[in-house]
Amino acid sequence: HHTPADLGMKATKGKGIALQPSVKPTYPQDALVQALAAEDMDTVRALLTSHPALKDSALPTDKHDTCLTLCARVGSVNMTRCMLALHANINQAKADGATPLFVAACYGHEPVVEALVEHKADVNQGNLLRDTLHQVVMATGVVLKNVA
């Protein structure tokens, strides 16, 4: 069995998000990360209306998250649902191949896992290390409900 550390993830319930060097949000990407972290849905909507390409691209976080993988990592069900309502790609992987569902499971955020599964996230997609969601579930004890 793999542990979250084996899978390249640190299991945590915290909401710590490390921005890459940038003191003030001078770029829309930085502002978007800060708005997501603050669960500021109005600012997120406004930024993504002005910059729609940011919805599924890598953001300046320590893990090079997409909007949805960042929401999954911090365990924000509200922001996850907001991003799904804004039509973010539910299966868009980060550079390491980890999808929002994979990330939420690695961090033990069952409510986010449930929201993503409800919206038909691909439960068969793993990461680039060929770790599967099943291995993550076994390592973290996350319960997958409503998975066929």
CSV table of C-alpha atoms in Angstrom, one decimal:
chain,number,residue,atom,x,y,z
A,1,HIS,CA,0.0,0.0,0.0
A,2,HIS,CA,1.1,3.6,-0.7
A,3,THR,CA,1.0,6.4,1.8
A,4,PRO,CA,0.1,9.9,0.7
A,5,ALA,CA,3.8,10.8,0.9
A,6,ASP,CA,4.6,7.9,-1.4
A,7,LEU,CA,2.2,9.4,-3.9
A,8,GLY,CA,4.0,12.7,-3.8
A,9,MET,CA,1.3,14.3,-1.6
A,10,LYS,CA,1.2,15.6,1.9
A,11,ALA,CA,-2.0,14.6,3.7
A,12,THR,CA,-3.3,17.6,5.6
A,13,LYS,CA,-6.5,19.2,6.6
A,14,GLY,CA,-5.0,22.7,6.6
A,15,LYS,CA,-5.7,25.5,4.1
A,16,GLY,CA,-2.1,26.6,3.7
A,17,ILE,CA,-1.3,27.8,0.2
A,18,ALA,CA,2.1,28.9,-0.8
A,19,LEU,CA,2.2,31.4,-3.6
A,20,GLN,CA,5.3,31.6,-5.7
A,21,PRO,CA,7.3,34.8,-5.2
A,22,SER,CA,5.0,37.8,-5.7
A,23,VAL,CA,4.1,40.1,-2.8
A,24,LYS,CA,1.1,41.8,-4.3
A,25,PRO,CA,-1.3,40.3,-6.8
A,26,THR,CA,0.1,42.2,-9.8
A,27,TYR,CA,-0.9,39.5,-12.3
A,28,PRO,CA,-4.4,38.1,-12.7
A,29,GLN,CA,-3.0,34.6,-11.9
A,30,ASP,CA,-1.8,35.8,-8.4
A,31,ALA,CA,-5.1,37.6,-7.8
A,32,LEU,CA,-7.0,34.4,-8.8
A,33,VAL,CA,-5.0,32.3,-6.4
A,34,GLN,CA,-5.7,34.7,-3.6
A,35,ALA,CA,-9.4,34.9,-4.4
A,36,LEU,CA,-9.7,31.1,-4.5
A,37,ALA,CA,-7.8,30.8,-1.1
A,38,ALA,CA,-10.1,33.5,0.4
A,39,GLU,CA,-13.2,31.8,-1.1
A,40,ASP,CA,-14.1,35.1,-2.7
A,41,MET,CA,-16.5,33.8,-5.4
A,42,ASP,CA,-17.3,37.2,-6.8
A,43,THR,CA,-13.6,38.0,-7.5
A,44,VAL,CA,-13.1,34.5,-9.0
A,45,ARG,CA,-16.0,35.0,-11.3
A,46,ALA,CA,-14.8,38.4,-12.4
A,47,LEU,CA,-11.2,37.3,-13.0
A,48,LEU,CA,-12.3,34.3,-15.0
A,49,THR,CA,-14.7,36.4,-17.1
A,50,SER,CA,-11.8,38.7,-17.9
A,51,HIS,CA,-9.3,35.9,-18.3
A,52,PRO,CA,-11.1,32.7,-19.3
A,53,ALA,CA,-7.9,30.8,-20.2
A,54,LEU,CA,-6.9,30.8,-16.5
A,55,LYS,CA,-9.7,28.4,-15.6
A,56,ASP,CA,-7.8,25.3,-16.5
A,57,SER,CA,-4.2,26.5,-16.7
A,58,ALA,CA,-1.4,26.2,-14.1
A,59,LEU,CA,-1.5,28.8,-11.4
A,60,PRO,CA,1.5,30.3,-9.5
A,61,THR,CA,1.2,28.0,-6.4
A,62,ASP,CA,3.8,25.8,-4.9
A,63,LYS,CA,2.2,22.8,-6.5
A,64,HIS,CA,1.3,24.4,-9.9
A,65,ASP,CA,-2.3,23.9,-9.3
A,66,THR,CA,-5.2,24.5,-11.7
A,67,CYS,CA,-8.2,26.3,-10.1
A,68,LEU,CA,-9.9,23.0,-9.4
A,69,THR,CA,-6.8,21.2,-8.0
A,70,LEU,CA,-6.3,24.2,-5.7
A,71,CYS,CA,-9.8,24.0,-4.5
A,72,ALA,CA,-9.4,20.2,-4.0
A,73,ARG,CA,-6.1,20.6,-2.1
A,74,VAL,CA,-7.5,23.1,0.4
A,75,GLY,CA,-10.7,21.2,0.8
A,76,SER,CA,-13.1,23.9,-0.3
A,77,VAL,CA,-16.4,22.4,-1.4
A,78,ASN,CA,-17.9,25.8,-2.0
A,79,MET,CA,-15.1,26.9,-4.4
A,80,THR,CA,-15.1,23.5,-6.0
A,81,ARG,CA,-18.8,23.8,-6.8
A,82,CYS,CA,-18.2,27.4,-8.0
A,83,MET,CA,-15.5,26.3,-10.4
A,84,LEU,CA,-17.7,23.5,-11.7
A,85,ALA,CA,-20.5,26.0,-12.2
A,86,LEU,CA,-18.0,28.1,-14.2
A,87,HIS,CA,-17.3,25.0,-16.4
A,88,ALA,CA,-13.8,24.3,-15.2
A,89,ASN,CA,-12.6,21.0,-16.7
A,90,ILE,CA,-13.3,18.5,-13.9
A,91,ASN,CA,-10.5,16.1,-15.1
A,92,GLN,CA,-7.9,18.7,-16.0
A,93,ALA,CA,-4.6,17.4,-14.5
A,94,LYS,CA,-1.7,19.4,-13.1
A,95,ALA,CA,1.8,18.9,-14.7
A,96,ASP,CA,2.3,15.8,-12.5
A,97,GLY,CA,-0.9,14.2,-13.9
A,98,ALA,CA,-2.9,14.6,-10.7
A,99,THR,CA,-6.6,15.5,-11.3
A,100,PRO,CA,-8.8,17.4,-8.9
A,101,LEU,CA,-10.4,14.1,-7.7
A,102,PHE,CA,-6.9,12.5,-7.2
A,103,VAL,CA,-5.8,15.6,-5.2
A,104,ALA,CA,-8.9,15.8,-3.0
A,105,ALA,CA,-8.5,12.1,-2.2
A,106,CYS,CA,-4.8,12.5,-1.4
A,107,TYR,CA,-5.6,15.3,1.1
A,108,GLY,CA,-8.5,13.4,2.6
A,109,HIS,CA,-11.1,15.9,1.7
A,110,GLU,CA,-14.1,13.6,1.4
A,111,PRO,CA,-16.8,16.4,0.8
A,112,VAL,CA,-14.7,17.6,-2.2
A,113,VAL,CA,-14.3,14.0,-3.4
A,114,GLU,CA,-18.1,13.5,-3.2
A,115,ALA,CA,-18.8,16.8,-5.1
A,116,LEU,CA,-16.4,15.8,-7.9
A,117,VAL,CA,-17.8,12.3,-8.1
A,118,GLU,CA,-21.3,13.7,-8.3
A,119,HIS,CA,-20.2,15.8,-11.2
A,120,LYS,CA,-18.8,12.7,-13.0
A,121,ALA,CA,-15.1,13.1,-12.4
A,122,ASP,CA,-13.1,10.3,-14.0
A,123,VAL,CA,-12.4,7.8,-11.2
A,124,ASN,CA,-10.0,5.8,-13.4
A,125,GLN,CA,-7.6,8.6,-14.1
A,126,GLY,CA,-4.4,8.4,-12.0
A,127,ASN,CA,-1.2,10.5,-12.1
A,128,LEU,CA,2.0,10.3,-14.1
A,129,LEU,CA,3.5,7.9,-11.6
A,130,ARG,CA,0.7,5.5,-12.4
A,131,ASP,CA,-0.7,5.8,-8.9
A,132,THR,CA,-4.4,5.1,-9.1
A,133,LEU,CA,-7.3,6.6,-7.1
A,134,HIS,CA,-7.8,3.2,-5.6
A,135,GLN,CA,-4.2,3.3,-4.1
A,136,VAL,CA,-4.9,6.8,-2.7
A,137,VAL,CA,-8.1,5.6,-1.2
A,138,MET,CA,-6.4,2.7,0.4
A,139,ALA,CA,-3.6,4.9,1.8
A,140,THR,CA,-5.8,7.7,3.1
A,141,GLY,CA,-9.0,5.9,4.1
A,142,VAL,CA,-11.1,8.3,2.1
A,143,VAL,CA,-14.5,6.8,1.4
A,144,LEU,CA,-15.7,7.0,-2.2
A,145,LYS,CA,-19.5,7.1,-2.3
A,146,ASN,CA,-21.7,6.6,-5.4
A,147,VAL,CA,-18.8,5.2,-7.5
A,148,ALA,CA,-19.8,2.6,-9.9
